[in-house]
GROMACS .gro file of C-alpha atoms in nm:
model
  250
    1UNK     CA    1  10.706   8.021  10.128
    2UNK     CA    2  10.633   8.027  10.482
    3UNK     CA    3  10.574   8.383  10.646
    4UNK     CA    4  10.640   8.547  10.992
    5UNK     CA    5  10.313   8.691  10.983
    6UNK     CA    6   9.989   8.633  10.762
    7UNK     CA    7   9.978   8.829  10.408
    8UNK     CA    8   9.653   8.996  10.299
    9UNK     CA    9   9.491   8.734  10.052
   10UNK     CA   10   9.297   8.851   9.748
   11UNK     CA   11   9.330   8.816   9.382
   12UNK     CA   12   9.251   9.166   9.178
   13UNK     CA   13   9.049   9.161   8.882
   14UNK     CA   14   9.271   9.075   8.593
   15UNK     CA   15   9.112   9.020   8.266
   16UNK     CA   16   9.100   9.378   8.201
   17UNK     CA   17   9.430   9.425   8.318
   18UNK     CA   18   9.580   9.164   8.034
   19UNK     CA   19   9.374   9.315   7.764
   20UNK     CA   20   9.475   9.662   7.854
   21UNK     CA   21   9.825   9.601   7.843
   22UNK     CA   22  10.010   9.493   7.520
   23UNK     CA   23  10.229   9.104   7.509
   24UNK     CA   24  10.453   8.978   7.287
   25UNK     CA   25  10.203   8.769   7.095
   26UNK     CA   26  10.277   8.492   6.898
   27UNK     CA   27   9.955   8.365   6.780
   28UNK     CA   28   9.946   8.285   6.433
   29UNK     CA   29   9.636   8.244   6.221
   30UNK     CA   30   9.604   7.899   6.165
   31UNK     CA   31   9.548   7.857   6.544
   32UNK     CA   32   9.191   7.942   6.629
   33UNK     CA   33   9.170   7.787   6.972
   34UNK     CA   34   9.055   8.013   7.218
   35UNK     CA   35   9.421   8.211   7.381
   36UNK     CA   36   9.311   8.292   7.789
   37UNK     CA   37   9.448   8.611   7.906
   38UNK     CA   38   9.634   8.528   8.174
   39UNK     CA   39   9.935   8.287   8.185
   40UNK     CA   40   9.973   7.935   8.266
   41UNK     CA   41  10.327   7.940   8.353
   42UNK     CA   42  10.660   8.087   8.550
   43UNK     CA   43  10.955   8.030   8.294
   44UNK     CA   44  11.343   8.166   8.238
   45UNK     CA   45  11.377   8.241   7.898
   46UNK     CA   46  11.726   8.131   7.827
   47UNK     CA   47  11.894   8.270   7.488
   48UNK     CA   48  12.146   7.985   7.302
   49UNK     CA   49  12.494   8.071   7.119
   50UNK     CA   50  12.349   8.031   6.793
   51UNK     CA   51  12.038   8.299   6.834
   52UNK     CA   52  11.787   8.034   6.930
   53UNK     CA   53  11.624   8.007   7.264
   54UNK     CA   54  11.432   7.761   7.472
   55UNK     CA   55  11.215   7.808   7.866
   56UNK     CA   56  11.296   7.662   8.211
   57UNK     CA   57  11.011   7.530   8.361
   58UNK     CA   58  11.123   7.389   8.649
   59UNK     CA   59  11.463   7.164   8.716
   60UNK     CA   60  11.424   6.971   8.486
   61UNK     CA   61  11.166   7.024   8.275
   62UNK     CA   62  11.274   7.271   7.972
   63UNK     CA   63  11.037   7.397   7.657
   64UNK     CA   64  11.138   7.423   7.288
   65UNK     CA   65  10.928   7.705   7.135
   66UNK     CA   66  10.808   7.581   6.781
   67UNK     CA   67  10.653   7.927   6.639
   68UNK     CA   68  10.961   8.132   6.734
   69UNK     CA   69  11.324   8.130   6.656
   70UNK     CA   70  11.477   8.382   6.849
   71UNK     CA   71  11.380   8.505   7.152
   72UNK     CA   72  11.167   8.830   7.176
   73UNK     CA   73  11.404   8.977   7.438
   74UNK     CA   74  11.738   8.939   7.226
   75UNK     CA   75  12.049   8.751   7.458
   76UNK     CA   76  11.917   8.845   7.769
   77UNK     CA   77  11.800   8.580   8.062
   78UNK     CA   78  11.512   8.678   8.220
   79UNK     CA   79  11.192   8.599   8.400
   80UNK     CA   80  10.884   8.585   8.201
   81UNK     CA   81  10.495   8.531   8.231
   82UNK     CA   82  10.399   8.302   7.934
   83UNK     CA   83  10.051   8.130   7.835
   84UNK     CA   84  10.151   7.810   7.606
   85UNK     CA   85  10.020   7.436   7.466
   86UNK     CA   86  10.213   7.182   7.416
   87UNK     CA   87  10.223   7.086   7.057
   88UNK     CA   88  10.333   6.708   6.926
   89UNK     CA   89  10.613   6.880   6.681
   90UNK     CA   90  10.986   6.693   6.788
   91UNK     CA   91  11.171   6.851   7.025
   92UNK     CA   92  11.527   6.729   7.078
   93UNK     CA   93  11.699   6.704   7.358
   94UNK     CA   94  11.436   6.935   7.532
   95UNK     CA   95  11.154   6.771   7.774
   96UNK     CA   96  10.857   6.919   7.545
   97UNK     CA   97  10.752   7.084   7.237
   98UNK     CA   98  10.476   7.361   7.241
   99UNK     CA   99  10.323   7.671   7.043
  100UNK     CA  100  10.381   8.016   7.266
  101UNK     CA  101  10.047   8.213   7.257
  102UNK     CA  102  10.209   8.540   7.446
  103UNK     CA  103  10.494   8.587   7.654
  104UNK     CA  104  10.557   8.905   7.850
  105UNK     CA  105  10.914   8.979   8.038
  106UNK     CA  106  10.905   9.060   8.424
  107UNK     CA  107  11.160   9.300   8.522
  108UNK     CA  108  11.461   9.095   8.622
  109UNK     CA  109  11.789   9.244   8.792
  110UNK     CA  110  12.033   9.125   8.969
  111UNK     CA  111  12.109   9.170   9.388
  112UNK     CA  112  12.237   9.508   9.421
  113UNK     CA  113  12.567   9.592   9.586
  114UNK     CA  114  12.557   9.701   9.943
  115UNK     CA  115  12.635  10.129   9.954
  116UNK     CA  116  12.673  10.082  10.345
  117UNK     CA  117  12.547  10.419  10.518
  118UNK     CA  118  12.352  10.519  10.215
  119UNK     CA  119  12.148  10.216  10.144
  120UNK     CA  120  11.853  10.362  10.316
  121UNK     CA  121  11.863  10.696  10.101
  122UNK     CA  122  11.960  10.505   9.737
  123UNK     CA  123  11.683  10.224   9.798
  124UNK     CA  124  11.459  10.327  10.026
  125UNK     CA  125  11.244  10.198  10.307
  126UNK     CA  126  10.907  10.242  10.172
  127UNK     CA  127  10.648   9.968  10.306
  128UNK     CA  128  10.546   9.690  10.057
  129UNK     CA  129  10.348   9.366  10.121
  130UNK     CA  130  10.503   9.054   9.957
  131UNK     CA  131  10.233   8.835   9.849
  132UNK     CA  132  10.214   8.468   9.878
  133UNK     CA  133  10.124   8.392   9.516
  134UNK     CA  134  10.179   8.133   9.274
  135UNK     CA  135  10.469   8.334   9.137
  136UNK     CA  136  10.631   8.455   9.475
  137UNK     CA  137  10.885   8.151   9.425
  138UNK     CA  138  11.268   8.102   9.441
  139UNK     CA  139  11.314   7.852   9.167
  140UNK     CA  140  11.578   7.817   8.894
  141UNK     CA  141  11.853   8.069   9.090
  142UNK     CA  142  11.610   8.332   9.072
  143UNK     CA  143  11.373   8.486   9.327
  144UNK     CA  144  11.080   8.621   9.215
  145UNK     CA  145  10.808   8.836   9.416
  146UNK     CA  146  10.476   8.936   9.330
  147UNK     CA  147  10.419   9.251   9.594
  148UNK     CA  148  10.183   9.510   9.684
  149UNK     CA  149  10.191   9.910   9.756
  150UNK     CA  150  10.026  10.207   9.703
  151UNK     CA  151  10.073  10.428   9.383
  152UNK     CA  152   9.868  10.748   9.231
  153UNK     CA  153   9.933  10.860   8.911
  154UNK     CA  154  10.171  11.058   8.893
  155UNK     CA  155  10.338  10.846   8.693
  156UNK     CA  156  10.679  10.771   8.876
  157UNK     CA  157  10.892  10.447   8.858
  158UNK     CA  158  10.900  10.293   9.177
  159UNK     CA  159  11.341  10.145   9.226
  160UNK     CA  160  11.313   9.821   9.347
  161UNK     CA  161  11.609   9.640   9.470
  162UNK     CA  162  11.753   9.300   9.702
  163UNK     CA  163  12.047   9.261   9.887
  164UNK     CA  164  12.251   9.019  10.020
  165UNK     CA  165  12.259   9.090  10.429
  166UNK     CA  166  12.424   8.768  10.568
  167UNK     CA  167  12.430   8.701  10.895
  168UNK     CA  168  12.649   8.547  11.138
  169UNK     CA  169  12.478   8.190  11.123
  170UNK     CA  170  12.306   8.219  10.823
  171UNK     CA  171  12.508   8.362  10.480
  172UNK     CA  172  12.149   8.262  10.307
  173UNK     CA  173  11.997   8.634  10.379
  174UNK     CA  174  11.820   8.901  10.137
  175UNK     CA  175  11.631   9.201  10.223
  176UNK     CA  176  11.351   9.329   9.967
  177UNK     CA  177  11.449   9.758   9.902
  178UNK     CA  178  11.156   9.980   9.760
  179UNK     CA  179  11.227  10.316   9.674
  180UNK     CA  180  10.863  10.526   9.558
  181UNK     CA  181  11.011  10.856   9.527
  182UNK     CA  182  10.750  11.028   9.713
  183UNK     CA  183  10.463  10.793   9.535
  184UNK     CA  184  10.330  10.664   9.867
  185UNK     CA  185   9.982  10.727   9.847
  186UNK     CA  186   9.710  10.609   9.626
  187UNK     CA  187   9.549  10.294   9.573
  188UNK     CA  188   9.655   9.961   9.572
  189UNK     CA  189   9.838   9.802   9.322
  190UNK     CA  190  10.082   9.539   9.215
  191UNK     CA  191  10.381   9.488   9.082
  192UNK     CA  192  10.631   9.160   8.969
  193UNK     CA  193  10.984   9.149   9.007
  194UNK     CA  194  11.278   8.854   8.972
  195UNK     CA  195  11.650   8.850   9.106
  196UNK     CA  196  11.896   8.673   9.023
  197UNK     CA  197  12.030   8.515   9.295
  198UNK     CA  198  12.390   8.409   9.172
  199UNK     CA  199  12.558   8.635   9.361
  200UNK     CA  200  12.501   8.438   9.681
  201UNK     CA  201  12.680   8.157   9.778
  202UNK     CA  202  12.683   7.836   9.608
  203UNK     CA  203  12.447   7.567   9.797
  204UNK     CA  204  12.691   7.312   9.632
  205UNK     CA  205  12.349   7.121   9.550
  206UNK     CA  206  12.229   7.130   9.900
  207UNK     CA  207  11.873   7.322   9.950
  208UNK     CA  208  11.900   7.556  10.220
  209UNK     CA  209  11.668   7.828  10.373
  210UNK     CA  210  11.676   8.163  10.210
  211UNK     CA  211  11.524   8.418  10.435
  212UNK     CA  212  11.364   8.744  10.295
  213UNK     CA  213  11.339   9.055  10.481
  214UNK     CA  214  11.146   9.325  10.424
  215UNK     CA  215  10.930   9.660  10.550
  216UNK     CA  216  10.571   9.565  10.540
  217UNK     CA  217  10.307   9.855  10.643
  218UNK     CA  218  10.262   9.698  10.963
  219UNK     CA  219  10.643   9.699  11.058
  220UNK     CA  220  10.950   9.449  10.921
  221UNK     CA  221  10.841   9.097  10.818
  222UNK     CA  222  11.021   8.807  10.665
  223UNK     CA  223  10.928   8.465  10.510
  224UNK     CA  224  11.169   8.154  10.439
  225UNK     CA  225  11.234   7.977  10.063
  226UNK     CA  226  11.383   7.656  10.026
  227UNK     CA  227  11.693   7.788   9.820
  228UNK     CA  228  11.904   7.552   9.576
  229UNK     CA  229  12.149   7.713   9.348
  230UNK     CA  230  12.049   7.716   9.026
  231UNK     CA  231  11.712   7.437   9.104
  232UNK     CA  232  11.405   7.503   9.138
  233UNK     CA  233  11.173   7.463   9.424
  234UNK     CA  234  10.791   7.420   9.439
  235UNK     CA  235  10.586   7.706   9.511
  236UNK     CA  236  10.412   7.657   9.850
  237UNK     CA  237  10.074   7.809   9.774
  238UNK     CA  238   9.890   7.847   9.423
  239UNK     CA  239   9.603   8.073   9.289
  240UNK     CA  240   9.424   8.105   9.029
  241UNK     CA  241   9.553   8.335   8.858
  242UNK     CA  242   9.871   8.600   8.819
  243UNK     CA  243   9.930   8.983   8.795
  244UNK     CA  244  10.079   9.126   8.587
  245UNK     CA  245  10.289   9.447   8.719
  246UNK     CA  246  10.086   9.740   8.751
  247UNK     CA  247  10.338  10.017   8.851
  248UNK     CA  248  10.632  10.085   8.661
  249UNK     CA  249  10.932   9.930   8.763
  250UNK     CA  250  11.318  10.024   8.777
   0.00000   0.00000   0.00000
């Protein structure tokens, strides 16, 4: 991801963030290797015809779960946060066997249809910060953003949203909506979110440059993806560690 202007760099605390929230866990007991708390992969969970399931790495690299049949999130796609080893069980036509410790869903929606003249009052134009993480990726026809506001506690779901704004030269153009319903003050905090980007057009296997738009506390930024439909791209910055969303989401 390359940015417009530089994003504020530092990693919360999140140990006590993983252990105070709950995952779908799928250790079993005859596995007493030590399970870390936070993930070691970005993965589409993608539900089969015949109520099994298997994870998109990357383009071409796709998991076969071995401890679960069916996936924990019934026939939906989505994004998903998952900590897993590879095991040496077979696995078909699929690049790699492995044993799922936890897997946790990120909220994952699709770009939301343009309401013209009342865009600004559905979605809002409250100020985030998109942060260049590990996860903050377009890969496998999905964008997905790790980003940071302010939130009390009152409690309130914060509507996130993208949508397609093409331009003239360039049909390859999303803005980043964030709607706090009055929740704009507070501390820090953040939150993940994924897109699916199908709704734009096809790349016809090309990679082009997907530009993202948003409101930023210090005025409108943007940063550029190289976009593939449905292919993956490498992120262009790691850390060591993710977050897991710490506002609620809608």
């Amino acid at each position: 991801m390359k940015t417009c202007s530089k994003l504020t760099q530092w990693i919360v605390g999140l140990t006590a963030c993983y252990c105070a929230f709950g995952f779908q866990s799928c250790k079993e007991d005859n596995y007493s290797y030590y399970v870390l708390p936070y993930p070691n992969a970005l993965v589409t969970v993608k539900p089969q015809q015949d109520n099994s399931f298997y994870l998109q790495l990357d383009d071409s690299t796709t998991l076969l779960p071995t401890n679960l049949a069916t996936s924990p999130f019934g026939e939906k796609e989505v994004r998903a946060l998952v900590n897993y080893v590879e095991t040496d069980e077979a696995h078909g036509n699929y690049s790699k066997a492995i044993h799922i410790n936890w897997i946790d869903s990120i909220l994952t929606k699709p770009i939301a249809p343009l309401l013209g003249s009342d865009n600004d009052a559905v979605y809002g134009t409250d100020p985030v910060e998109i942060v260049n993480d590990w996860v903050t990726l377009a890969e496998d026809g999905y964008l997905t953003l790790r980003f940071r506001t302010l939130r009390s506690d009152m409690g309130k779901a914060h509507f996130v949203n993208l949508l397609h704004v093409p331009e003239t030269d360039n049909p390859y153009v999303v803005e980043f909506r964030h709607n706090a319903y009055g929740d704009v003050y507070g501390r820090e905090a953040d939150a993940l979110v994924a897109f699916n980007l199908d709704r734009l057009p096809d790349t016809e296997g090309k990679t082009v440059k997907l530009t993202l738009k948003w409101n930023s506390f210090s005025g409108e930024k943007s940063a550029e993806f190289d976009y593939c439909t449905r292919k993956s791209v490498s992120a262009s910055s790691s850390s060591a560690a993710a977050v897991r969303s710490s506002i609620p989401l809608k």
